[in-house]
Structure formats: C-alpha cells, structure tokens
Coordinates of C-alpha atoms and ligand atoms in Angstrom, one line a residue:
M1 CA -40.5 52.3 202.3
S2 CA -42.7 52.3 199.1
D3 CA -45.9 50.2 199.1
S4 CA -46.0 50.3 195.3
H5 CA -47.0 47.1 193.6
V6 CA -45.9 48.1 190.1
T7 CA -43.5 45.5 188.7
A8 CA -40.1 47.0 187.9
F9 CA -38.5 44.7 185.3
T10 CA -36.1 46.5 183.0
Q11 CA -34.4 44.8 180.2
S12 CA -30.6 45.1 180.1
P13 CA -29.6 46.6 176.7
P14 CA -27.1 44.8 174.4
Q15 CA -23.5 45.8 174.9
L16 CA -20.7 46.0 172.4
G17 CA -17.1 45.1 173.2
N18 CA -13.9 45.8 171.2
Q19 CA -15.3 45.5 167.7
Y20 CA -12.0 44.1 166.3
T21 CA -11.4 41.5 169.0
D22 CA -15.1 40.5 169.0
D23 CA -15.2 40.0 165.2
R24 CA -14.2 36.4 164.6
V25 CA -14.8 36.7 160.9
L26 CA -12.5 39.7 160.5
R27 CA -9.8 38.3 162.7
S28 CA -9.8 34.9 161.0
Y29 CA -9.8 36.5 157.5
L30 CA -6.8 38.7 158.4
A31 CA -4.9 35.8 159.9
R32 CA -5.3 34.0 156.6
T33 CA -4.6 36.9 154.3
L34 CA -1.8 38.9 155.9
S35 CA 1.6 37.6 156.8
P36 CA 2.4 37.4 160.5
E37 CA 4.6 40.5 160.1
E38 CA 1.8 42.4 158.3
L39 CA -0.7 41.4 161.0
A40 CA 1.7 42.6 163.7
Y41 CA 2.0 45.9 161.9
A42 CA -1.8 46.2 161.5
R43 CA -2.9 45.0 165.0
P44 CA -2.4 48.2 167.1
A45 CA -4.6 50.3 164.7
L46 CA -7.2 47.5 164.5
E47 CA -7.4 47.2 168.3
R48 CA -7.5 51.0 168.7
L49 CA -10.3 51.5 166.3
G50 CA -12.1 48.4 167.5
A51 CA -12.1 49.8 171.1
L52 CA -13.3 53.3 169.9
A53 CA -16.0 51.8 167.8
G54 CA -17.4 49.6 170.6
A55 CA -17.4 52.3 173.2
E56 CA -16.7 56.1 172.8
L57 CA -18.0 56.4 169.2
T58 CA -21.1 54.3 169.9
D59 CA -21.8 56.3 173.1
M60 CA -21.6 59.5 171.0
Q61 CA -24.0 58.1 168.4
H62 CA -26.6 57.5 171.2
A63 CA -26.0 60.9 172.8
E64 CA -26.3 62.7 169.4
R65 CA -29.2 60.7 168.1
L66 CA -31.4 63.8 167.6
L67 CA -28.7 66.2 166.3
E68 CA -28.5 66.9 162.6
P69 CA -26.3 69.1 160.4
A70 CA -27.7 72.6 160.0
L71 CA -27.4 74.9 156.9
E72 CA -26.9 78.6 157.6
Q73 CA -27.4 80.3 154.3
W74 CA -26.9 84.0 155.2
D75 CA -24.9 86.0 157.7
A76 CA -26.3 88.9 159.7
W77 CA -25.1 91.4 157.1
G78 CA -26.8 89.8 154.2
N79 CA -23.8 87.8 152.8
R80 CA -24.5 84.4 151.3
I81 CA -22.3 82.1 153.4
D82 CA -23.8 78.6 153.1
R83 CA -22.1 77.3 156.2
I84 CA -23.0 73.9 157.5
A85 CA -22.6 73.1 161.2
L86 CA -21.7 69.4 161.5
T87 CA -22.6 67.1 164.4
P88 CA -19.8 66.5 167.0
L89 CA -19.3 62.9 166.0
W90 CA -18.7 63.9 162.4
R91 CA -16.0 66.3 163.5
R92 CA -14.4 63.6 165.7
A93 CA -14.7 61.0 162.9
E94 CA -12.8 63.4 160.5
T95 CA -9.9 63.6 163.0
I96 CA -9.8 59.8 163.5
A97 CA -10.0 59.1 159.8
A98 CA -7.1 61.4 159.0
R99 CA -4.9 60.2 161.9
E100 CA -5.6 56.5 161.3
G101 CA -4.8 57.1 157.6
L102 CA -8.2 55.7 156.3
I103 CA -7.4 57.5 153.0
A104 CA -3.6 57.7 153.3
L105 CA -3.0 53.9 153.7
P106 CA -3.3 52.7 150.1
Y107 CA -1.3 55.7 148.9
E108 CA 1.5 55.2 151.4
A109 CA 1.2 51.5 150.8
P110 CA 3.0 50.2 153.9
L111 CA 1.8 46.7 153.2
G112 CA 2.2 46.9 149.5
K113 CA -0.7 45.1 147.8
H114 CA -2.3 44.3 151.2
S115 CA -2.5 48.0 152.1
R116 CA -6.1 48.0 150.8
V117 CA -6.9 45.0 153.0
L118 CA -5.7 46.9 156.1
Q119 CA -7.5 50.1 155.0
F120 CA -10.8 48.3 154.6
A121 CA -10.4 46.3 157.8
L122 CA -10.2 49.7 159.5
V123 CA -13.1 51.0 157.5
H124 CA -15.2 48.0 158.5
L125 CA -14.7 48.9 162.2
F126 CA -15.1 52.7 161.7
T127 CA -18.2 52.8 159.4
P128 CA -21.1 51.6 161.6
A129 CA -19.8 53.7 164.5
T130 CA -19.5 57.1 162.7
D131 CA -22.9 58.0 161.3
V132 CA -22.0 57.5 157.7
Y133 CA -18.8 59.6 157.7
A134 CA -17.6 56.9 155.4
C135 CA -19.5 58.6 152.6
P136 CA -17.1 61.6 152.2
L137 CA -14.2 59.3 152.8
A138 CA -15.3 57.0 150.0
M139 CA -15.5 60.0 147.6
T140 CA -12.2 61.3 148.8
D141 CA -10.5 58.0 148.1
G142 CA -12.2 57.9 144.7
A143 CA -10.9 61.4 143.9
A144 CA -7.4 60.7 145.1
R145 CA -7.3 57.6 142.9
T146 CA -8.7 59.5 139.9
L147 CA -6.3 62.4 140.2
T148 CA -3.4 60.0 140.7
D149 CA -4.4 58.1 137.5
S150 CA -5.1 61.2 135.6
G151 CA -1.5 62.4 135.2
N152 CA -2.7 66.0 135.7
A153 CA 0.4 67.1 137.6
T154 CA -1.0 70.5 138.7
L155 CA -4.1 69.0 140.3
V156 CA -2.1 66.1 141.8
E157 CA 0.3 68.5 143.4
R158 CA -2.5 70.8 144.7
A159 CA -5.0 68.2 146.0
L160 CA -3.4 64.8 146.6
P161 CA -1.2 65.8 149.6
R162 CA -4.4 67.2 151.2
L163 CA -6.6 64.2 150.4
T164 CA -4.1 61.8 151.7
S165 CA -2.9 63.8 154.7
R166 CA -2.8 62.3 158.2
D167 CA -2.9 65.8 159.7
P168 CA -6.6 66.6 160.5
D169 CA -5.8 70.3 160.0
S170 CA -4.7 69.9 156.4
F171 CA -6.9 66.9 155.5
W172 CA -9.4 67.6 152.7
T173 CA -12.4 65.6 151.7
S174 CA -13.9 65.5 148.2
G175 CA -17.4 65.5 146.9
Q176 CA -18.5 63.7 143.7
W177 CA -21.3 65.6 141.9
M178 CA -22.8 63.6 139.1
T179 CA -26.5 63.3 139.8
E180 CA -28.8 66.0 138.3
A181 CA -32.6 66.2 138.6
I182 CA -32.9 64.9 135.0
G183 CA -30.8 61.8 135.6
G184 CA -28.8 60.0 138.3
S185 CA -28.5 56.6 136.6
D186 CA -28.8 58.1 133.1
V187 CA -26.1 60.7 133.9
G188 CA -25.3 61.3 130.3
R189 CA -28.3 63.6 130.2
A190 CA -26.7 66.1 132.6
E191 CA -27.5 69.7 131.8
T192 CA -24.6 71.5 133.6
E193 CA -22.7 73.6 131.1
A194 CA -19.0 74.5 131.1
R195 CA -18.0 77.8 129.4
F196 CA -14.5 78.8 128.6
R197 CA -13.3 82.4 128.3
P198 CA -9.6 82.9 127.5
D199 CA -9.2 85.6 130.2
D200 CA -11.3 83.7 132.8
G201 CA -10.8 80.0 132.3
W202 CA -13.6 77.4 132.7
R203 CA -16.8 78.2 134.7
L204 CA -19.7 75.8 135.4
Y205 CA -23.4 76.7 135.2
G206 CA -26.1 74.2 136.4
R207 CA -27.8 72.4 139.2
K208 CA -26.5 69.4 141.0
W209 CA -29.4 67.5 142.6
F210 CA -27.7 65.2 145.2
T211 CA -24.3 66.4 146.5
S212 CA -23.3 64.6 149.7
A213 CA -20.8 65.9 152.2
I214 CA -21.0 69.4 150.9
T215 CA -18.6 70.5 153.6
S216 CA -15.9 69.0 151.4
Q217 CA -13.2 71.3 150.2
M218 CA -13.2 70.1 146.6
A219 CA -15.3 68.0 144.2
L220 CA -15.0 66.1 140.9
T221 CA -18.0 66.8 138.8
L222 CA -19.4 66.5 135.2
A223 CA -20.3 69.3 132.9
R224 CA -20.8 69.7 129.1
P225 CA -18.3 72.1 127.5
E226 CA -20.2 74.5 125.3
G227 CA -20.8 73.1 121.8
N228 CA -20.1 69.4 122.9
A229 CA -22.4 66.6 121.7
T230 CA -25.3 65.4 123.9
G231 CA -24.9 62.2 125.9
G232 CA -22.2 60.9 128.2
K233 CA -19.3 61.3 125.7
G234 CA -20.0 65.0 125.5
L235 CA -19.5 65.5 129.2
A236 CA -16.1 66.3 130.7
M237 CA -14.8 65.7 134.2
F238 CA -13.9 68.9 136.1
Y239 CA -12.1 69.6 139.4
L240 CA -13.4 72.5 141.5
E241 CA -12.8 73.9 145.0
T242 CA -16.0 74.8 146.9
R243 CA -14.6 77.9 148.6
D244 CA -12.6 80.8 147.2
A245 CA -9.4 82.2 148.8
E246 CA -11.5 84.3 151.3
G247 CA -13.5 81.2 152.3
R248 CA -16.7 82.3 150.5
P249 CA -18.8 79.9 148.5
N250 CA -17.1 79.6 145.1
R251 CA -19.9 81.0 143.0
L252 CA -22.2 78.2 144.1
T253 CA -25.2 78.1 146.5
V254 CA -26.5 75.4 148.7
D255 CA -30.2 75.7 147.9
R256 CA -31.3 73.2 150.6
L257 CA -30.3 70.1 152.5
K258 CA -32.2 67.0 151.6
D259 CA -34.7 65.7 154.1
K260 CA -33.8 62.0 154.0
L261 CA -35.0 58.6 155.3
G262 CA -31.5 57.8 156.7
T263 CA -27.9 59.0 156.6
R264 CA -29.3 62.1 158.4
K265 CA -25.9 63.2 159.8
L266 CA -24.6 63.4 156.3
P267 CA -25.4 66.8 154.7
T268 CA -26.7 66.1 151.2
G269 CA -27.4 69.3 149.3
E270 CA -29.0 70.6 146.2
L271 CA -26.6 73.0 144.6
T272 CA -26.7 75.7 142.0
L273 CA -23.4 76.4 140.2
D274 CA -23.4 79.9 138.8
G275 CA -20.1 80.5 137.3
T276 CA -18.1 78.2 139.6
P277 CA -14.4 78.2 138.5
A278 CA -13.3 74.7 137.5
I279 CA -10.4 72.9 135.9
P280 CA -10.7 70.0 133.4
V281 CA -9.0 66.9 134.9
G282 CA -8.2 65.4 131.5
E283 CA -9.8 65.6 128.1
L284 CA -12.8 67.7 127.4
A285 CA -15.0 64.7 126.7
N286 CA -15.7 61.2 127.9
G287 CA -16.4 62.5 131.4
V288 CA -18.7 59.6 132.3
R289 CA -15.9 57.1 131.6
A290 CA -13.3 59.3 133.3
I291 CA -15.4 59.5 136.6
S292 CA -15.9 55.7 136.6
T293 CA -12.6 55.5 138.5
V294 CA -14.2 57.3 141.4
L295 CA -17.2 55.0 141.2
N296 CA -15.1 51.8 141.3
V297 CA -13.6 53.0 144.5
T298 CA -16.8 54.2 146.1
R299 CA -18.5 50.9 145.2
L300 CA -15.9 49.0 147.1
W301 CA -16.4 51.3 150.1
N302 CA -20.1 50.7 149.7
A303 CA -19.7 47.0 149.8
V304 CA -17.5 47.1 152.9
A305 CA -19.9 49.6 154.6
A306 CA -22.9 47.3 153.8
V307 CA -21.1 44.4 155.4
S308 CA -20.0 46.4 158.4
Y309 CA -23.6 47.4 159.1
M310 CA -24.7 43.7 159.0
R311 CA -21.9 42.9 161.4
R312 CA -23.0 45.7 163.8
G313 CA -26.7 44.6 163.7
L314 CA -25.7 41.0 164.3
A315 CA -23.4 41.8 167.2
L316 CA -26.3 43.6 168.9
A317 CA -28.8 40.9 168.0
R318 CA -26.6 38.2 169.4
A319 CA -25.9 40.1 172.6
Y320 CA -29.7 40.7 173.0
A321 CA -30.5 37.1 172.4
R322 CA -28.3 36.2 175.4
A323 CA -29.9 38.8 177.6
R324 CA -33.5 38.6 176.6
V325 CA -35.6 35.8 178.3
A326 CA -38.8 34.5 176.8
F327 CA -40.8 31.4 177.6
G328 CA -38.4 30.3 180.2
A329 CA -35.0 30.7 178.5
P330 CA -32.8 33.2 176.8
L331 CA -33.6 33.7 173.1
A332 CA -30.2 32.4 172.4
Q333 CA -31.4 29.0 173.5
K334 CA -34.6 29.0 171.4
P335 CA -34.1 26.9 168.4
L336 CA -36.2 29.0 166.0
H337 CA -34.5 32.3 167.1
V338 CA -31.1 30.6 166.7
D339 CA -32.1 29.4 163.3
T340 CA -33.2 32.9 162.3
L341 CA -29.9 34.5 163.5
A342 CA -27.8 31.8 161.9
A343 CA -29.2 32.5 158.5
L344 CA -28.3 36.2 158.9
Q345 CA -24.8 35.4 160.2
A346 CA -24.2 33.3 157.1
E347 CA -25.2 36.2 154.9
Y348 CA -22.7 38.5 156.8
E349 CA -19.9 36.0 156.5
A350 CA -20.4 35.5 152.7
G351 CA -20.8 39.2 152.1
F352 CA -17.7 39.9 154.1
H353 CA -15.5 37.6 151.9
L354 CA -17.0 39.0 148.7
A355 CA -16.4 42.6 149.7
F356 CA -12.8 42.0 150.9
C357 CA -12.0 40.0 147.8
I358 CA -12.6 43.2 145.9
A359 CA -10.3 45.1 148.3
E360 CA -7.6 42.4 147.7
L361 CA -8.1 42.6 143.9
T362 CA -8.0 46.4 144.0
G363 CA -4.7 46.3 146.0
R364 CA -3.2 43.9 143.5
I365 CA -4.1 46.0 140.5
E366 CA -2.8 49.1 142.1
C367 CA 0.5 47.6 143.3
D368 CA 1.4 44.9 140.7
A369 CA 1.2 45.0 137.0
A370 CA -2.3 43.6 136.6
S371 CA -3.1 40.9 134.1
E372 CA -5.9 41.3 131.6
A373 CA -7.8 38.5 133.5
Q374 CA -7.5 40.4 136.8
L375 CA -8.8 43.6 135.2
A376 CA -11.7 41.7 133.7
L377 CA -12.5 40.2 137.0
H378 CA -12.4 43.5 138.8
R379 CA -14.7 45.1 136.2
L380 CA -17.2 42.4 136.6
L381 CA -17.0 41.8 140.3
T382 CA -17.1 45.4 141.5
P383 CA -20.7 46.1 140.5
I384 CA -21.7 42.6 141.5
A385 CA -20.2 42.8 145.0
K386 CA -21.8 46.3 145.5
L387 CA -25.2 45.2 144.5
T388 CA -25.1 41.8 146.3
T389 CA -23.9 43.2 149.7
A390 CA -26.3 46.1 149.5
R391 CA -29.3 43.8 149.1
Q392 CA -28.0 41.5 151.8
S393 CA -27.6 44.5 154.2
V394 CA -31.1 45.7 153.8
A395 CA -32.6 42.2 154.2
V396 CA -30.4 41.4 157.2
L397 CA -31.0 44.6 159.1
S398 CA -34.7 44.3 158.6
E399 CA -34.5 40.9 160.3
V400 CA -32.2 42.3 163.0
L401 CA -34.8 44.8 164.0
E402 CA -37.4 42.0 164.2
A403 CA -35.0 40.0 166.4
F404 CA -35.5 42.8 169.0
G405 CA -39.2 42.6 168.9
G406 CA -40.8 46.0 169.7
A407 CA -37.5 47.4 170.8
G408 CA -36.2 47.1 167.3
Y409 CA -38.9 49.6 166.2
V410 CA -38.1 52.2 168.9
E411 CA -35.9 55.0 167.9
D412 CA -33.8 55.6 171.0
T413 CA -32.5 52.0 171.0
G414 CA -30.5 53.2 168.0
L415 CA -31.7 50.2 166.0
P416 CA -34.1 51.7 163.4
M417 CA -31.2 54.0 162.2
L418 CA -29.3 50.9 161.1
L419 CA -32.0 49.9 158.7
R420 CA -32.7 53.4 157.4
D421 CA -29.0 54.0 156.7
A422 CA -28.6 50.6 155.1
Q423 CA -31.3 51.3 152.6
V424 CA -29.0 53.8 150.9
F425 CA -26.4 51.2 150.1
A426 CA -28.7 49.9 147.3
I427 CA -29.4 53.3 145.9
W428 CA -26.3 55.5 145.7
E429 CA -23.3 54.7 143.6
G430 CA -25.6 52.8 141.2
T431 CA -28.9 51.1 142.1
T432 CA -29.2 47.3 142.0
N433 CA -30.7 47.3 138.5
V434 CA -28.3 49.8 137.1
L435 CA -25.3 47.8 138.4
A436 CA -26.8 44.5 137.2
L437 CA -26.8 46.1 133.7
D438 CA -23.3 47.3 134.2
A439 CA -22.2 43.8 135.1
L440 CA -23.7 42.5 131.8
R441 CA -21.8 45.2 129.9
A442 CA -18.6 44.2 131.8
L443 CA -18.7 40.7 130.3
G444 CA -16.0 40.5 127.6
P445 CA -16.0 38.2 124.6
D446 CA -15.1 35.4 126.9
A447 CA -18.4 36.1 128.9
L448 CA -18.2 34.3 132.2
G449 CA -14.8 32.7 131.4
P450 CA -12.7 34.8 133.9
L451 CA -15.2 34.3 136.7
L452 CA -15.6 30.6 136.1
R453 CA -11.8 30.1 136.1
E454 CA -11.4 32.2 139.2
T455 CA -14.1 30.3 141.0
G456 CA -12.4 27.0 140.0
F457 CA -9.2 28.3 141.4
V458 CA -10.8 29.4 144.7
L459 CA -12.5 26.0 145.1
E460 CA -9.4 24.0 144.3
G461 CA -8.1 23.0 147.7
L462 CA -11.4 21.9 149.4
R463 CA -11.2 18.5 151.2
E464 CA -14.0 18.6 153.7
T465 CA -17.0 16.6 152.5
T466 CA -19.6 19.3 153.1
L467 CA -17.4 21.8 151.3
I468 CA -16.9 19.5 148.3
A469 CA -20.7 19.0 148.0
L470 CA -21.1 22.8 148.3
S471 CA -18.5 23.3 145.5
A472 CA -20.6 21.1 143.2
R473 CA -23.7 23.3 144.0
I474 CA -21.8 26.4 143.2
Q475 CA -20.5 25.1 139.9
A476 CA -24.0 23.9 139.0
A477 CA -25.5 27.3 139.8
L478 CA -22.9 29.1 137.7
E479 CA -23.4 26.7 134.8
A480 CA -27.2 27.5 135.0
A481 CA -26.2 31.2 134.8
Q482 CA -23.9 30.6 131.9
A483 CA -26.6 28.6 130.1
W484 CA -29.1 31.4 130.6
L485 CA -26.7 34.0 129.3
A486 CA -25.9 31.9 126.3
S487 CA -29.5 31.3 125.4
H488 CA -30.3 35.1 125.4
A489 CA -27.2 37.1 124.6
G490 CA -27.4 38.4 121.1
R491 CA -30.8 36.8 120.6
D492 CA -33.3 38.3 123.0
E493 CA -32.2 41.6 124.5
T494 CA -35.5 42.1 126.3
R495 CA -35.2 38.8 128.3
L496 CA -31.5 39.5 128.9
E497 CA -32.2 42.9 130.3
A498 CA -35.2 41.7 132.3
G499 CA -33.1 38.9 133.9
A500 CA -30.0 41.0 134.6
R501 CA -30.6 41.4 138.4
R502 CA -31.3 37.7 139.0
F503 CA -28.2 36.9 136.9
A504 CA -26.0 39.3 138.8
L505 CA -27.2 38.2 142.2
T506 CA -26.6 34.6 141.2
L507 CA -23.0 35.4 140.3
G508 CA -22.5 37.4 143.5
R509 CA -24.0 34.7 145.7
C510 CA -22.0 31.9 144.0
F511 CA -18.7 33.7 144.1
A512 CA -19.3 34.7 147.7
A513 CA -20.1 31.1 148.6
A514 CA -16.9 29.9 146.9
L515 CA -14.8 32.5 148.9
L516 CA -16.5 31.5 152.1
A517 CA -15.9 27.8 151.4
R518 CA -12.2 28.4 150.8
H519 CA -12.0 30.3 154.0
A520 CA -13.9 27.6 155.9
Q521 CA -11.4 24.9 154.7
W522 CA -8.5 27.2 155.9
S523 CA -10.2 27.8 159.2
L524 CA -10.7 24.1 159.8
D525 CA -7.1 23.4 158.9
H526 CA -5.4 26.2 160.8
E527 CA -7.8 27.2 163.6
N528 CA -9.7 23.9 164.1
D529 CA -12.8 26.1 163.9
R530 CA -16.0 24.8 162.3
R531 CA -18.0 28.1 162.3
A532 CA -17.0 29.3 158.8
L533 CA -17.9 25.8 157.6
A534 CA -21.4 26.1 159.2
A535 CA -21.7 29.6 157.6
A536 CA -20.8 28.3 154.2
A537 CA -23.3 25.4 154.3
R538 CA -26.0 27.7 155.7
F539 CA -25.4 30.4 153.1
A540 CA -25.9 27.9 150.3
Q541 CA -29.2 26.8 151.9
N542 CA -30.3 30.5 151.9
G543 CA -30.1 30.2 148.1
L544 CA -27.5 30.5 145.3
N545 CA -29.3 30.1 142.0
L546 CA -31.8 32.9 141.4
I547 CA -32.0 32.4 137.7
G548 CA -35.5 32.3 136.5
D549 CA -36.9 33.3 133.2
P550 CA -40.3 35.0 133.6
D551 CA -41.9 36.1 130.4
P552 CA -41.3 39.9 130.0
A553 CA -44.7 40.3 128.3
S554 CA -46.4 39.0 131.5
S555 CA -44.3 41.3 133.6
Q556 CA -45.4 44.2 131.4
L557 CA -49.0 43.2 132.0
L558 CA -48.5 43.4 135.8
V559 CA -46.8 46.8 135.6
D560 CA -49.4 48.2 133.2
D561 CA -52.1 47.0 135.7
A562 CA -54.2 50.2 135.4
Ligands
FAD1 C1 -28.5 59.9 150.5 C2 -28.1 60.1 149.1 C3 -26.9 60.7 148.8 C4 -26.5 60.9 147.5 N1 -25.3 61.5 147.2 C5 -24.9 61.7 146.0 C6 -23.7 62.4 145.7 O1 -22.9 62.8 146.6 N2 -23.3 62.6 144.4 C7 -24.1 62.2 143.4 O2 -23.7 62.3 142.2 N3 -25.2 61.5 143.6 C8 -25.7 61.2 144.9 N4 -26.8 60.6 145.1 C9 -27.7 60.2 144.0 C10 -27.7 58.8 143.7 O3 -26.5 58.3 143.2 C11 -28.9 58.6 142.7 O4 -30.1 58.9 143.3 C12 -28.9 57.2 142.0 O5 -27.8 57.0 141.2 C13 -30.2 57.0 141.2 O6 -30.4 58.0 140.4 P1 -31.8 58.7 140.3 O7 -32.2 59.2 141.7 O8 -31.9 59.7 139.2 O9 -32.8 57.5 140.0 P2 -33.2 57.0 138.6 O10 -32.0 56.9 137.7 O11 -34.4 57.8 138.0 O12 -33.8 55.5 138.9 C14 -35.1 55.2 139.3 C15 -35.3 53.7 139.3 O13 -35.2 53.3 138.0 C16 -34.3 52.2 137.9 N5 -33.6 52.2 136.6 C17 -32.9 53.3 136.1 N6 -32.5 53.0 134.8 C18 -32.8 51.7 134.6 C19 -32.7 50.7 133.6 N7 -32.0 51.1 132.5 N8 -33.2 49.5 133.7 C20 -33.8 49.1 134.8 N9 -34.0 49.9 135.9 C21 -33.5 51.2 135.8 C22 -33.3 52.4 139.1 O14 -32.8 51.1 139.5 C23 -34.3 52.9 140.1 O15 -34.9 51.9 140.8 C24 -27.3 60.4 146.4 C25 -28.4 59.7 146.7 C26 -28.9 59.5 148.0 C27 -30.1 58.8 148.3

C-alpha cells in the first residue's frame, strides 16, 4: 500500500460524439431546407461522416499531433524528386473525400440544386477532423467548376473525370497558384512569364510564393504571355500537370515548405517554374477574371470551414463546461461562463446560416437558370460571407481557448491548433480588407437594392415578437449602411475605402441575423424549439451595426506615428 499524500485529481477531458447527430444547428437546418426524401438520401452519409469525425479521425489528429509533411528534394543518385511524404490522416482524408463524393456531389447533382447543401453539410463534418485537408479539396472543386465553365473540351475530358472521381486511386486534386512574392492581393503584378514556341507549346517561367497542397496532380495558375500588357488583364490562366509521364517534377522545383503558424499538415511550398509545360484554359488575357471562378468556390469552402471550426471549438467547450468544476459547481452552471459561451454559440449559429445560404445560392445558380438578381446577390454575398465568418472564427476560437483556462494553452489538448488554423481563414482566398473592397466593387448600379430586397423577403414570415423586434433592428442597421454608402460613393473615395471593412461586416452580420431569425421562426413552428430564437436575439446583442466614420486624416496620424 502506498503512503503517498500527493493528491491525485485528474480532469476528465471533453469527449465528442457523432458530430452529425450532436449538431442541432446542422440537423435543424437540413430538416428545413431539404425535402424528407432528400434528407433520407443524405442521412446515411451524414451519420457515417459524423461518426468518423467524432471518433476515429479525431483520435488520429491527437495521435499525429507532432507529425508534419516532409519534403525530400533529392534521391540517392542526385535526381531532383521533390517528393512530399504526407501524414497518415491526410492520406486517410483523401480516401474518405473521394469515396464520400466531397467533390463529386455537385457535379453528379443527385439532389439537383440542393446537392451543394449536402456537399457542404458533409464538408462541415469533415473539415475540423482532417487537419485542413479541406484546402486541396476547395481548390479541386474550384478547378472542376472553372474547367466545366471554360468550355475547353480537351481539358475537361482530361481532368474533370479525375477531379470528380469517387475512386481514391484515380482521384486528383488541384492546386491554385496565384500568389507571388511581389503580390498576393495585388496579383496583377505577377511576374511569371508564359513563352510559346510552335514546336514546343507554352512553357512557364517564374516563382510562385504560396502553393498549398503541392502534392496535387494539377494546378490552375496565372502567367503573362510574352509581350502582353502589365496588370491583371495581361495575365492568362493556364492549366498544368505537376509531374511528367515518368512521374518526375514537370520542370518545376519545390524550393522549400513554408514554416507556418497553423495548417501545419498542409504542405505549402515555394515553387520555381523553369519551363513548366502548360495549356491556356481560355483566352490569352484576363486571367485574373478567369480564375475568379476558382475563388468564388474556395471562398464558399472557406466560409463553411470557418463555421465548422467554431462548431468544433464550441462542442469541446460545452463538454468541458459540464465536466469541469470550479467554486462548487460545474462551469456549465456558472452564470458568467454560460453567458460567455452563449455569445459564442450565437456567433456560430449566425455564421452557419450565412455560409450555407451561399451554398444554396451557388447550387441554384449552377442548376437553374439564374436570374440577374441572384447573380448580383451571389457576387456581393460571397466575399461578405467569407470575411464575416473568418473574423467570427478567429474571435470565437480565441474565446474557446480561454474557456478551458490553462488547458486551452497547452498543445497536447489539441486546442491551440484550432486557433492557429482558424487564423488562416481571414488571410488566404482574400484578406478581410481585400474582400471588403471586392464587396464594394460588387455593388451594381442598384447598390444595396438586391440585398435589401432579399433581406425583406427573408424576414417576411416572422410572427414571434422578439423576432419582429429583431427584424426592425436589422432593417435599421442596413438603412444606416445604405445612408453611409450614399453619403460617400462618388464623393469621397478615401472615406469609402477606409470604411469598407465596417460596411462589409455590417452587411454580413445583418444578413446573417435575418437568416437566423427566419430559421428561428421555422424552428419554433416546426420543432417547438426556442434555441435558434435565443441565438438570434443574442447575436443581435453581440452587435449588428458597425458603421462608423472615423476621419481618415486622424487614422493616418496614428499610423504615421513615428
Ligand atoms: C497557409 C497559406 C496558404 C496559402 N496557399 C496559397 C495557395 O495555395 N495559392 C495561392 O495563390 N496563394 C496562397 N496563399 C497566399 C494568400 O492567398 C495570400 O497571402 C493573401 O492573398 C495575401 O496576399 P499577400 O500575402 O501578398 O499579402 P498583401 O497583399 O501584401 O497584404 C498585406 C496586408 O495588406 C492589406 N491590403 C492589401 N491591399 C489592400 C488594399 N488595397 N486596401 C487595404 N488593405 C490592403 C491586406 O489586407 C493585408 O492585411 C496562402 C497563404 C497562406 C497563409
């Protein structure tokens, strides 16, 4: 018998269950959006992936916490090979993604316009459990859409069956190489050159500064055909394959893998293209516009991924709050801790409806003949949903870590990784500021007209008193945004640009609140459930109207501080 007097308390860690059946927000949304037949079709895959995400894949994430992809540049005989060894979970994720049709679904379209909803419901379950394997999938989906829309029959025939394959052995992923050292946001400055020789076709020469998932078999990239003008219009979009017929790097070298804050299982490389064979996808100009189809798709993936990370963090924080006792009671019974988590849950629920609204809209545009109003809404809401959910995700996950106290700061809980990964949602596929400016540019001659009409339509059927009051707040905040726009557009470009982020976030939060309110009314009516109502009210309390009009000259004083 031991005579030790050392106390032996150990805290039980938070556990995850089936991530589909546990996610009230996802289940309730699908029950409203899909028909009973569509839901019956979708349920087996959702339950399967929900079970994997809550158990096997999460266990693998913990077991592989310290593993990272490794770049092997040379073989023993001095040949340049640039092979990258991936982590086991990444290889497993690739198989699951292909088999579950995470790319195939919207191209097979088993649920017509709702196929995107099913796809992203699965992506929502898959993403936080697979160490950012969603990144190559997002680019693959973007490439498949771009090639489909391009009408380039040769490339469609060559690549599309592979990108949309459900067979892991023939499934391809695609990279998207835009960013160069000289410019990521200002991509029109790209220096990569495309040279054409009649006997040799097109070849690319240059350096690509951030190329994620460089294990992909193909990529869409930008290069300037010799003699073309400077700027974005002078760039063209090219298709290339990363390996030649013998499996050697296709006249490109992986100079190094980036040493990143997060997304560390995702190999992001710096590349040199030195005569890489490539094929123009379409015209030999306007590449930035051409590749925007990829970005529209990847921004939607980004929004769903940001939301899915919030959901993962909150599932863990709620479980911990039930298990962790402080000052005589579980944290889940401490009013201030409950208040803190409730604010975060409201952010998740609103962000969820915003992201999935873009999935619905995308599905409608792809399957039905889209109206001009739907296209205008899609152009405006895609950057807005991406930037809004990304900022939410970073803020929510920072709070989630604090909700664990010291444990949230300890690496082998797996929690810090959530925050580090989430930080990227606000950077790649367009930073918050760059997307806010995109949103301003996406406003047509009717300015906020399409969004105001859609918001009115979304809010139409509200009957519950709290929701009616919320509806008035949303309308008031949107009117403030409209008034701000009207007072600066065409008059004071400096103020307009300086306020673009606050403007875009106001639109994002207002529209998310409207979508959540509509869902809350449905959930009251059909599920007798008041939780979405509580989330809607709480989300509005977190703040809708961020419009402010600080003097740009004063801002300049602060930044020029030295
Ligand atoms: C992990 C990771 C993976 C990536 N993978 C890929 C990939 O696979 N393919 C790829 O092409 N790229 C990739 N990127 C690159 C990413 O898309 C760029 O880093 C991003 O677009 C920003 O570009 P930049 O780094 O040149 O920053 P900059 O454009 O220099 O931006 C710096 C800052 O200036 C701000 N800014 C820029 N212009 C304006 C303006 N007009 N007004 C106000 N503010 C402005 C930005 O918001 C930002 O805060 C990846 C990045 C990361 C972190």
